[in-house]
CSV table of C-alpha atoms in Angstrom, one decimal:
chain,number,residue,atom,x,y,z
I,133,PHE,CA,19.9,22.2,-44.2
I,134,MET,CA,16.5,20.5,-44.1
I,135,PRO,CA,15.9,20.9,-40.3
I,136,LEU,CA,16.7,24.7,-40.6
I,137,LEU,CA,14.4,24.9,-43.7
I,138,ALA,CA,11.7,23.1,-41.7
I,139,LEU,CA,12.1,25.5,-38.8
I,140,GLY,CA,12.0,28.5,-41.1
I,141,LEU,CA,8.9,27.3,-43.0
I,142,SER,CA,7.1,26.4,-39.8
I,143,LYS,CA,7.8,29.9,-38.4
I,144,ALA,CA,6.7,31.5,-41.7
I,145,PHE,CA,3.4,29.6,-41.8
I,146,GLY,CA,2.8,30.2,-38.1
I,147,LEU,CA,2.6,26.6,-37.0
I,148,THR,CA,2.2,25.7,-33.4
I,149,PRO,CA,5.2,24.7,-31.4
I,150,ALA,CA,4.2,21.0,-31.5
I,151,LEU,CA,3.8,21.1,-35.3
I,152,THR,CA,7.0,23.0,-35.6
I,153,ALA,CA,8.8,20.2,-33.6
I,154,GLY,CA,7.2,17.6,-35.9
I,155,MET,CA,8.4,19.5,-39.0
I,156,VAL,CA,11.9,19.8,-37.6
I,157,LEU,CA,11.9,16.0,-37.0
I,158,VAL,CA,10.7,15.4,-40.5
I,159,GLY,CA,13.5,17.6,-41.8
I,160,SER,CA,16.1,15.8,-39.6
I,161,ILE,CA,15.4,12.2,-40.7
I,162,ASN,CA,16.7,10.6,-43.9
I,163,GLY,CA,14.6,9.1,-46.7
I,164,GLY,CA,15.2,5.6,-45.6
I,165,GLN,CA,14.5,2.8,-48.0
I,166,ALA,CA,12.7,5.0,-50.4
I,167,SER,CA,16.1,6.6,-51.4
I,168,ASN,CA,17.5,3.2,-52.2
I,169,LEU,CA,14.5,2.4,-54.4
I,170,CYS,CA,14.8,5.8,-56.2
I,171,THR,CA,18.5,5.1,-56.8
I,172,TYR,CA,17.8,1.6,-58.2
I,173,ILE,CA,15.1,3.0,-60.5
I,174,ALA,CA,17.5,5.7,-61.7
I,175,LYS,CA,20.2,3.1,-62.3
I,176,GLY,CA,22.4,4.9,-59.7
I,177,ASP,CA,25.0,3.5,-57.3
I,178,VAL,CA,22.7,1.3,-55.1
I,179,ALA,CA,25.6,0.1,-52.9
I,180,LEU,CA,26.5,3.7,-52.1
I,181,SER,CA,22.9,4.6,-51.5
I,182,VAL,CA,22.5,1.6,-49.1
I,183,MET,CA,25.7,2.6,-47.2
I,184,MET,CA,24.6,6.2,-47.0
I,185,THR,CA,21.1,5.2,-45.8
I,186,THR,CA,22.5,2.9,-43.1
I,187,VAL,CA,25.1,5.5,-41.9
I,188,THR,CA,22.7,8.4,-41.8
I,189,THR,CA,20.0,6.3,-40.1
I,190,LEU,CA,22.4,5.2,-37.4
I,191,GLY,CA,23.7,8.8,-37.2
I,192,ALA,CA,20.2,10.0,-36.6
I,193,ILE,CA,20.2,8.2,-33.3
I,194,PHE,CA,22.6,11.0,-32.1
I,195,MET,CA,21.9,13.8,-34.5
I,196,THR,CA,18.1,14.0,-34.1
I,197,PRO,CA,18.2,14.8,-30.4
I,198,LEU,CA,21.1,17.2,-30.9
I,199,LEU,CA,19.3,19.1,-33.7
I,200,CYS,CA,16.1,19.3,-31.7
I,201,LYS,CA,18.0,20.7,-28.7
I,202,LEU,CA,19.8,23.3,-30.9
I,203,LEU,CA,16.8,24.3,-33.0
I,204,LEU,CA,13.9,23.8,-30.6
I,205,GLY,CA,15.5,24.1,-27.3
I,206,THR,CA,14.3,20.8,-26.1
I,207,LEU,CA,15.5,17.2,-26.3
I,208,VAL,CA,13.5,14.7,-28.2
I,209,PRO,CA,14.1,11.1,-27.1
I,210,VAL,CA,15.2,8.6,-29.7
I,211,ASP,CA,14.9,4.9,-29.3
I,212,ALA,CA,18.4,3.9,-30.4
I,213,THR,CA,17.7,0.2,-30.2
I,214,GLY,CA,14.5,0.6,-32.2
I,215,VAL,CA,16.3,2.6,-34.9
I,216,ALA,CA,19.1,0.1,-35.2
I,217,VAL,CA,16.6,-2.8,-35.4
I,218,SER,CA,14.5,-1.0,-37.9
I,219,THR,CA,17.6,-0.2,-40.0
I,220,ILE,CA,18.4,-3.9,-40.1
I,221,GLN,CA,14.8,-4.9,-40.9
I,222,VAL,CA,14.0,-2.2,-43.5
I,223,VAL,CA,17.4,-1.5,-45.1
I,224,LEU,CA,20.0,-4.3,-44.6
I,225,LEU,CA,17.8,-7.4,-44.4
I,226,PRO,CA,16.2,-6.9,-47.8
I,227,ILE,CA,19.6,-6.2,-49.4
I,228,VAL,CA,21.1,-9.4,-47.8
I,229,LEU,CA,18.0,-11.4,-48.9
I,230,GLY,CA,18.2,-10.1,-52.5
I,231,MET,CA,21.9,-10.7,-52.7
I,232,SER,CA,21.5,-14.3,-51.4
I,233,LEU,CA,18.7,-15.0,-53.8
I,234,ASN,CA,20.7,-13.6,-56.7
I,235,ALA,CA,23.7,-15.8,-55.7
I,236,LYS,CA,21.6,-19.0,-55.3
I,237,PHE,CA,19.0,-18.5,-58.1
I,238,PRO,CA,20.3,-16.0,-60.6
I,239,LYS,CA,18.0,-17.1,-63.5
I,240,ALA,CA,14.9,-16.7,-61.3
I,241,VAL,CA,16.1,-13.3,-60.1
I,242,LYS,CA,16.6,-12.1,-63.7
I,243,LYS,CA,13.0,-13.1,-64.5
I,244,VAL,CA,11.5,-11.1,-61.7
I,245,GLU,CA,14.0,-8.2,-61.8
I,246,PRO,CA,12.0,-6.1,-64.3
I,247,PHE,CA,9.1,-6.1,-61.9
I,248,SER,CA,11.0,-5.2,-58.8
I,249,PRO,CA,10.8,-1.3,-59.3
I,250,ILE,CA,7.0,-1.4,-59.4
I,251,VAL,CA,6.8,-3.8,-56.5
I,252,GLY,CA,9.1,-1.5,-54.5
I,253,VAL,CA,7.1,1.6,-55.4
I,254,LEU,CA,3.8,-0.1,-54.5
I,255,SER,CA,5.2,-1.4,-51.3
I,256,THR,CA,6.5,2.0,-50.3
I,257,ILE,CA,3.1,3.6,-51.2
I,258,LEU,CA,1.3,1.0,-49.0
I,259,LEU,CA,3.7,1.5,-46.0
I,260,VAL,CA,3.7,5.3,-46.1
I,261,GLY,CA,0.0,5.4,-46.9
I,262,SER,CA,-0.7,3.1,-43.9
I,263,ALA,CA,1.4,5.3,-41.6
I,264,VAL,CA,-0.3,8.5,-42.8
I,265,ALA,CA,-3.8,6.9,-42.6
I,266,GLN,CA,-3.2,6.0,-38.9
I,267,CYS,CA,-2.7,9.6,-38.0
I,268,SER,CA,-4.9,11.2,-40.7
I,269,ALA,CA,-7.3,12.9,-38.2
I,270,PRO,CA,-4.6,15.2,-36.7
I,271,ILE,CA,-3.1,15.9,-40.1
I,272,LEU,CA,-6.4,17.0,-41.5
I,273,ALA,CA,-7.2,18.9,-38.3
I,274,ALA,CA,-4.0,20.8,-38.6
I,275,GLY,CA,-5.2,22.2,-41.9
I,276,LEU,CA,-3.7,23.5,-45.0
I,277,LYS,CA,-0.9,25.3,-43.2
I,278,LEU,CA,0.7,22.0,-42.1
I,279,GLN,CA,0.2,20.4,-45.5
I,280,ALA,CA,1.6,23.4,-47.4
I,281,THR,CA,4.6,23.5,-45.0
I,282,ALA,CA,5.3,19.8,-45.5
I,283,PHE,CA,4.9,20.1,-49.3
I,284,LEU,CA,7.2,23.1,-49.5
I,285,LEU,CA,9.8,21.4,-47.2
I,286,HIS,CA,10.2,18.6,-49.7
I,287,VAL,CA,9.9,20.7,-52.9
I,288,VAL,CA,12.3,23.4,-51.8
I,289,GLY,CA,14.7,20.9,-50.2
I,290,GLY,CA,14.8,18.8,-53.4
I,291,ALA,CA,15.2,21.8,-55.7
I,292,VAL,CA,18.0,23.3,-53.6
I,293,SER,CA,19.8,20.0,-53.5
I,294,TYR,CA,19.3,19.2,-57.2
I,295,PHE,CA,20.3,22.6,-58.5
I,296,GLY,CA,22.9,23.2,-55.8
I,297,LEU,CA,24.8,20.0,-56.5
I,298,LYS,CA,24.2,19.9,-60.3
I,299,LYS,CA,27.5,21.8,-61.0
I,300,PHE,CA,29.4,19.0,-59.3
I,301,TYR,CA,27.8,16.3,-61.6
I,302,PRO,CA,28.0,17.6,-65.2
I,303,GLU,CA,25.9,15.5,-67.6
């Protein structure tokens, strides 16, 4: 859904082919470790979130080039080894470390656990902010059309997902 929404919004806003390709890539890639953090803060099923993040990240190795070929008519190379290593570093390693620390030092973990959501949010802000800052000039040069398209991609995608799935999860 998200890659098609990205393509539609890019066309509606008249983005260049290069920016459209970027938007389709953004729509094709999962939320990574941020989704696990959100699940933890919401007191959701973190184990399920980690499994889904891992599977979708590894699946992106194959699906991202396929989606780009289908939607954009061109192949976008994906560094499979880099994605796998990144998944281990960003998703699985912190989980294994946290579980190990909890097993060895449960009292210490209980003391720092109340602070972990804010540390996670601040870390995510710093990581994303750093990545955006490194390419801020092209983002700003692309103007409001790109920023509005990216904003709407996430707002519309989130709203459709939330309201579309709400009937399956009665409160």
